[in-house]
Amino acid sequence: MYAFKYEKPWSLAAAAALLSESGDAKLLAGGQTLLPAMKLRLAGPSTIIDLSKVPGLSGVTREGDNLVIGALTKHVEVMNSAEVQKSIPALAHLVSVLGDPAVRNRGTIGGSLANNDPSADYPAAVLALNGTVHTNKRKIAADDFFKGLFETALAADEIIERVSFPVPEKAGYEKFRNPASRFALVGVFVAKTKDGVRVAVTGAGESGVFRVKEMEAALAKDWSPKAIEGVKVSASGIIADLHGTADYRAHLAGVIARRAVAKAG
Amino acid sequence: MPNVTVTVNGKSHTVDVAPETLLVELIREKLRLTGTHVGCDTSQCGACVVHVDGAAVKSCTMLAMSADGATVTTIEGLANGSTLHPMQEAFREHHGLQCGFCTPGMIMTAVDIVNRKGGNLDEHTIRDELEGNICRCTGYHNIVKAVGAGARAMAGGGKSAQAAE
């Protein structure tokens, strides 16, 4: 790991100021992706800003028709939250199959979203549930947040504070894991809300998480696995590597989407 | 150099560390507690699992600075003098190790499973919960048996010779 300066601010304003001052500082939430990247020297920030002492960034609340999760809320807390299990059980399930127990004890929702790994689970939930990312500057709709491979709409000095999810009528998440790394080879989150149906695929897109509009239209008419049997996911823009061809992943996305719908009930 | 104060196995230490020091480096190189191992160094194998404020974490994927003020338990903190912890005893009795490299992490994870889920663990739960711990010798069968037996022993306060399967 390259040497860096370590800061542990006690307020969001102080964290934001530190982030503005340093051109290539990185925020440290749970560190379950950032620290491995730094050890591999894929990342070499000059400053690490540890958010663990910044108050008000953690916890789950229900606010009207929205479930709100603080950016520093650990995966294990989301998984075990009675409120999450009641409001969006598919989200609790997603977190229960994310990483492993020790990783879930440290990793956070904000860290996962800010990193936007193409195989991360949370982006599928945020996109399918039409969530909103609240930062220290603004609110960003899911459709505007994910910009590509490890890219988000976050500005260099912007900090995620919390994420809100409209509580859906139905939702399901299914993932097919790479048997070695356990990352999602394909993960599909489906959600039916009063504003319509959304289907988000993670693990497969060269530009990260994406929606499948044809499936959304078919499911809006008929919410059943059968309704999307004929919908093909295009292999264009799908990841191809030693773990699977683009055709394989595209086909798998269809299979996993049907399972996600079945799971949502 | 900044310093960090941690309580490890009941003893408080204040140590100067470079910011890039990992918790596992603090434990092994500064405190000389070498029971915690570094296997993959990429957060996958679990040989470095310790408990931080009661929760299992991979100590190769946490900065020492982030542990400031925390209470840490390592494999050295489990036994009571010369009496092994029930989970350690179960691993010995059920041959839950061959080379032993992964064992400290396996045992720390196993104790964490029992702390969270109690002493009555079925095989599926054990295998599922051991997802973040990799063993390249045993094929896991005896580890799973050991965790089941150790869990019952922890819950019952005594030792159990029953296999998990």
PDB file of C-alpha atoms in Angstrom, chain B residues 64-159:
ATOM      1  CA  ALA B  64      -5.113  -0.035  12.480  1.00  0.00           C
ATOM      2  CA  MET B  65      -6.166   3.618  12.815  1.00  0.00           C
ATOM      3  CA  SER B  66      -9.800   2.593  12.349  1.00  0.00           C
ATOM      4  CA  ALA B  67      -9.476   0.331  15.396  1.00  0.00           C
ATOM      5  CA  ASP B  68      -8.596   3.232  17.703  1.00  0.00           C
ATOM      6  CA  GLY B  69     -10.585   2.755  20.920  1.00  0.00           C
ATOM      7  CA  ALA B  70     -11.762  -0.709  19.903  1.00  0.00           C
ATOM      8  CA  THR B  71     -11.703  -3.967  21.813  1.00  0.00           C
ATOM      9  CA  VAL B  72     -10.054  -6.758  19.831  1.00  0.00           C
ATOM     10  CA  THR B  73     -10.000 -10.486  20.511  1.00  0.00           C
ATOM     11  CA  THR B  74      -7.514 -12.688  18.682  1.00  0.00           C
ATOM     12  CA  ILE B  75      -7.034 -16.444  18.732  1.00  0.00           C
ATOM     13  CA  GLU B  76      -4.592 -15.986  21.635  1.00  0.00           C
ATOM     14  CA  GLY B  77      -7.435 -14.513  23.688  1.00  0.00           C
ATOM     15  CA  LEU B  78      -9.700 -17.568  23.610  1.00  0.00           C
ATOM     16  CA  ALA B  79      -8.014 -20.157  25.823  1.00  0.00           C
ATOM     17  CA  ASN B  80      -8.247 -19.898  29.574  1.00  0.00           C
ATOM     18  CA  GLY B  81      -4.674 -20.509  30.653  1.00  0.00           C
ATOM     19  CA  SER B  82      -3.796 -24.010  29.524  1.00  0.00           C
ATOM     20  CA  THR B  83      -7.450 -24.956  29.056  1.00  0.00           C
ATOM     21  CA  LEU B  84      -8.463 -24.624  25.431  1.00  0.00           C
ATOM     22  CA  HIS B  85     -11.644 -22.790  24.477  1.00  0.00           C
ATOM     23  CA  PRO B  86     -14.413 -25.315  23.663  1.00  0.00           C
ATOM     24  CA  MET B  87     -14.164 -24.415  19.970  1.00  0.00           C
ATOM     25  CA  GLN B  88     -10.399 -24.993  19.969  1.00  0.00           C
ATOM     26  CA  GLU B  89     -10.916 -28.275  21.780  1.00  0.00           C
ATOM     27  CA  ALA B  90     -13.527 -29.328  19.211  1.00  0.00           C
ATOM     28  CA  PHE B  91     -11.152 -28.599  16.327  1.00  0.00           C
ATOM     29  CA  ARG B  92      -8.522 -30.763  17.995  1.00  0.00           C
ATOM     30  CA  GLU B  93     -10.926 -33.563  18.783  1.00  0.00           C
ATOM     31  CA  HIS B  94     -12.519 -33.675  15.327  1.00  0.00           C
ATOM     32  CA  HIS B  95      -9.296 -33.193  13.381  1.00  0.00           C
ATOM     33  CA  GLY B  96     -10.633 -29.911  11.990  1.00  0.00           C
ATOM     34  CA  LEU B  97      -7.218 -28.976  10.663  1.00  0.00           C
ATOM     35  CA  GLN B  98      -4.315 -30.352   8.723  1.00  0.00           C
ATOM     36  CA  CYS B  99      -1.637 -27.736   8.122  1.00  0.00           C
ATOM     37  CA  GLY B 100      -3.348 -25.373  10.580  1.00  0.00           C
ATOM     38  CA  PHE B 101      -2.792 -22.185   8.637  1.00  0.00           C
ATOM     39  CA  CYS B 102      -6.475 -21.312   8.291  1.00  0.00           C
ATOM     40  CA  THR B 103      -7.373 -22.562  11.761  1.00  0.00           C
ATOM     41  CA  PRO B 104      -7.124 -19.313  13.773  1.00  0.00           C
ATOM     42  CA  GLY B 105      -9.500 -17.608  11.339  1.00  0.00           C
ATOM     43  CA  MET B 106     -11.795 -20.633  11.209  1.00  0.00           C
ATOM     44  CA  ILE B 107     -12.051 -20.711  14.996  1.00  0.00           C
ATOM     45  CA  MET B 108     -12.611 -16.967  15.368  1.00  0.00           C
ATOM     46  CA  THR B 109     -15.328 -17.149  12.708  1.00  0.00           C
ATOM     47  CA  ALA B 110     -16.844 -20.225  14.369  1.00  0.00           C
ATOM     48  CA  VAL B 111     -17.038 -18.499  17.748  1.00  0.00           C
ATOM     49  CA  ASP B 112     -18.664 -15.518  16.046  1.00  0.00           C
ATOM     50  CA  ILE B 113     -21.255 -17.814  14.439  1.00  0.00           C
ATOM     51  CA  VAL B 114     -22.156 -19.253  17.845  1.00  0.00           C
ATOM     52  CA  ASN B 115     -22.314 -15.771  19.365  1.00  0.00           C
ATOM     53  CA  ARG B 116     -24.822 -14.746  16.708  1.00  0.00           C
ATOM     54  CA  LYS B 117     -26.776 -17.935  16.084  1.00  0.00           C
ATOM     55  CA  GLY B 118     -26.469 -19.997  19.245  1.00  0.00           C
ATOM     56  CA  GLY B 119     -25.169 -23.475  19.840  1.00  0.00           C
ATOM     57  CA  ASN B 120     -27.569 -25.529  17.760  1.00  0.00           C
ATOM     58  CA  LEU B 121     -26.199 -25.180  14.228  1.00  0.00           C
ATOM     59  CA  ASP B 122     -27.145 -27.417  11.326  1.00  0.00           C
ATOM     60  CA  GLU B 123     -24.606 -28.368   8.695  1.00  0.00           C
ATOM     61  CA  HIS B 124     -26.054 -26.072   6.040  1.00  0.00           C
ATOM     62  CA  THR B 125     -25.820 -23.053   8.342  1.00  0.00           C
ATOM     63  CA  ILE B 126     -22.221 -23.857   9.256  1.00  0.00           C
ATOM     64  CA  ARG B 127     -21.156 -24.268   5.631  1.00  0.00           C
ATOM     65  CA  ASP B 128     -22.979 -21.099   4.643  1.00  0.00           C
ATOM     66  CA  GLU B 129     -21.438 -19.079   7.469  1.00  0.00           C
ATOM     67  CA  LEU B 130     -17.924 -20.336   6.695  1.00  0.00           C
ATOM     68  CA  GLU B 131     -18.150 -18.814   3.230  1.00  0.00           C
ATOM     69  CA  GLY B 132     -15.444 -16.252   3.987  1.00  0.00           C
ATOM     70  CA  ASN B 133     -12.930 -18.779   5.325  1.00  0.00           C
ATOM     71  CA  ILE B 134     -10.926 -20.888   2.936  1.00  0.00           C
ATOM     72  CA  CYS B 135      -9.115 -24.124   3.805  1.00  0.00           C
ATOM     73  CA  ARG B 136      -6.965 -25.793   1.173  1.00  0.00           C
ATOM     74  CA  CYS B 137      -6.290 -29.021   3.079  1.00  0.00           C
ATOM     75  CA  THR B 138      -9.311 -30.548   4.684  1.00  0.00           C
ATOM     76  CA  GLY B 139     -12.186 -30.369   2.234  1.00  0.00           C
ATOM     77  CA  TYR B 140     -14.074 -28.779   5.142  1.00  0.00           C
ATOM     78  CA  HIS B 141     -15.828 -31.937   6.397  1.00  0.00           C
ATOM     79  CA  ASN B 142     -14.017 -32.120   9.701  1.00  0.00           C
ATOM     80  CA  ILE B 143     -14.091 -28.356  10.124  1.00  0.00           C
ATOM     81  CA  VAL B 144     -17.876 -28.464   9.815  1.00  0.00           C
ATOM     82  CA  LYS B 145     -18.025 -31.299  12.345  1.00  0.00           C
ATOM     83  CA  ALA B 146     -15.750 -29.395  14.699  1.00  0.00           C
ATOM     84  CA  VAL B 147     -17.778 -26.194  14.484  1.00  0.00           C
ATOM     85  CA  GLY B 148     -21.007 -28.098  15.206  1.00  0.00           C
ATOM     86  CA  ALA B 149     -19.477 -29.860  18.195  1.00  0.00           C
ATOM     87  CA  GLY B 150     -17.747 -26.723  19.445  1.00  0.00           C
ATOM     88  CA  ALA B 151     -21.014 -24.809  19.174  1.00  0.00           C
ATOM     89  CA  ARG B 152     -22.838 -27.374  21.287  1.00  0.00           C
ATOM     90  CA  ALA B 153     -20.003 -27.386  23.795  1.00  0.00           C
ATOM     91  CA  MET B 154     -20.079 -23.587  24.024  1.00  0.00           C
ATOM     92  CA  ALA B 155     -23.836 -23.614  24.545  1.00  0.00           C
ATOM     93  CA  GLY B 156     -23.756 -26.485  27.016  1.00  0.00           C
ATOM     94  CA  GLY B 157     -20.708 -25.231  28.853  1.00  0.00           C
ATOM     95  CA  GLY B 158     -19.098 -28.629  28.453  1.00  0.00           C
ATOM     96  CA  LYS B 159     -17.428 -30.699  25.866  1.00  0.00           C
TER      97      LYS B 159
END
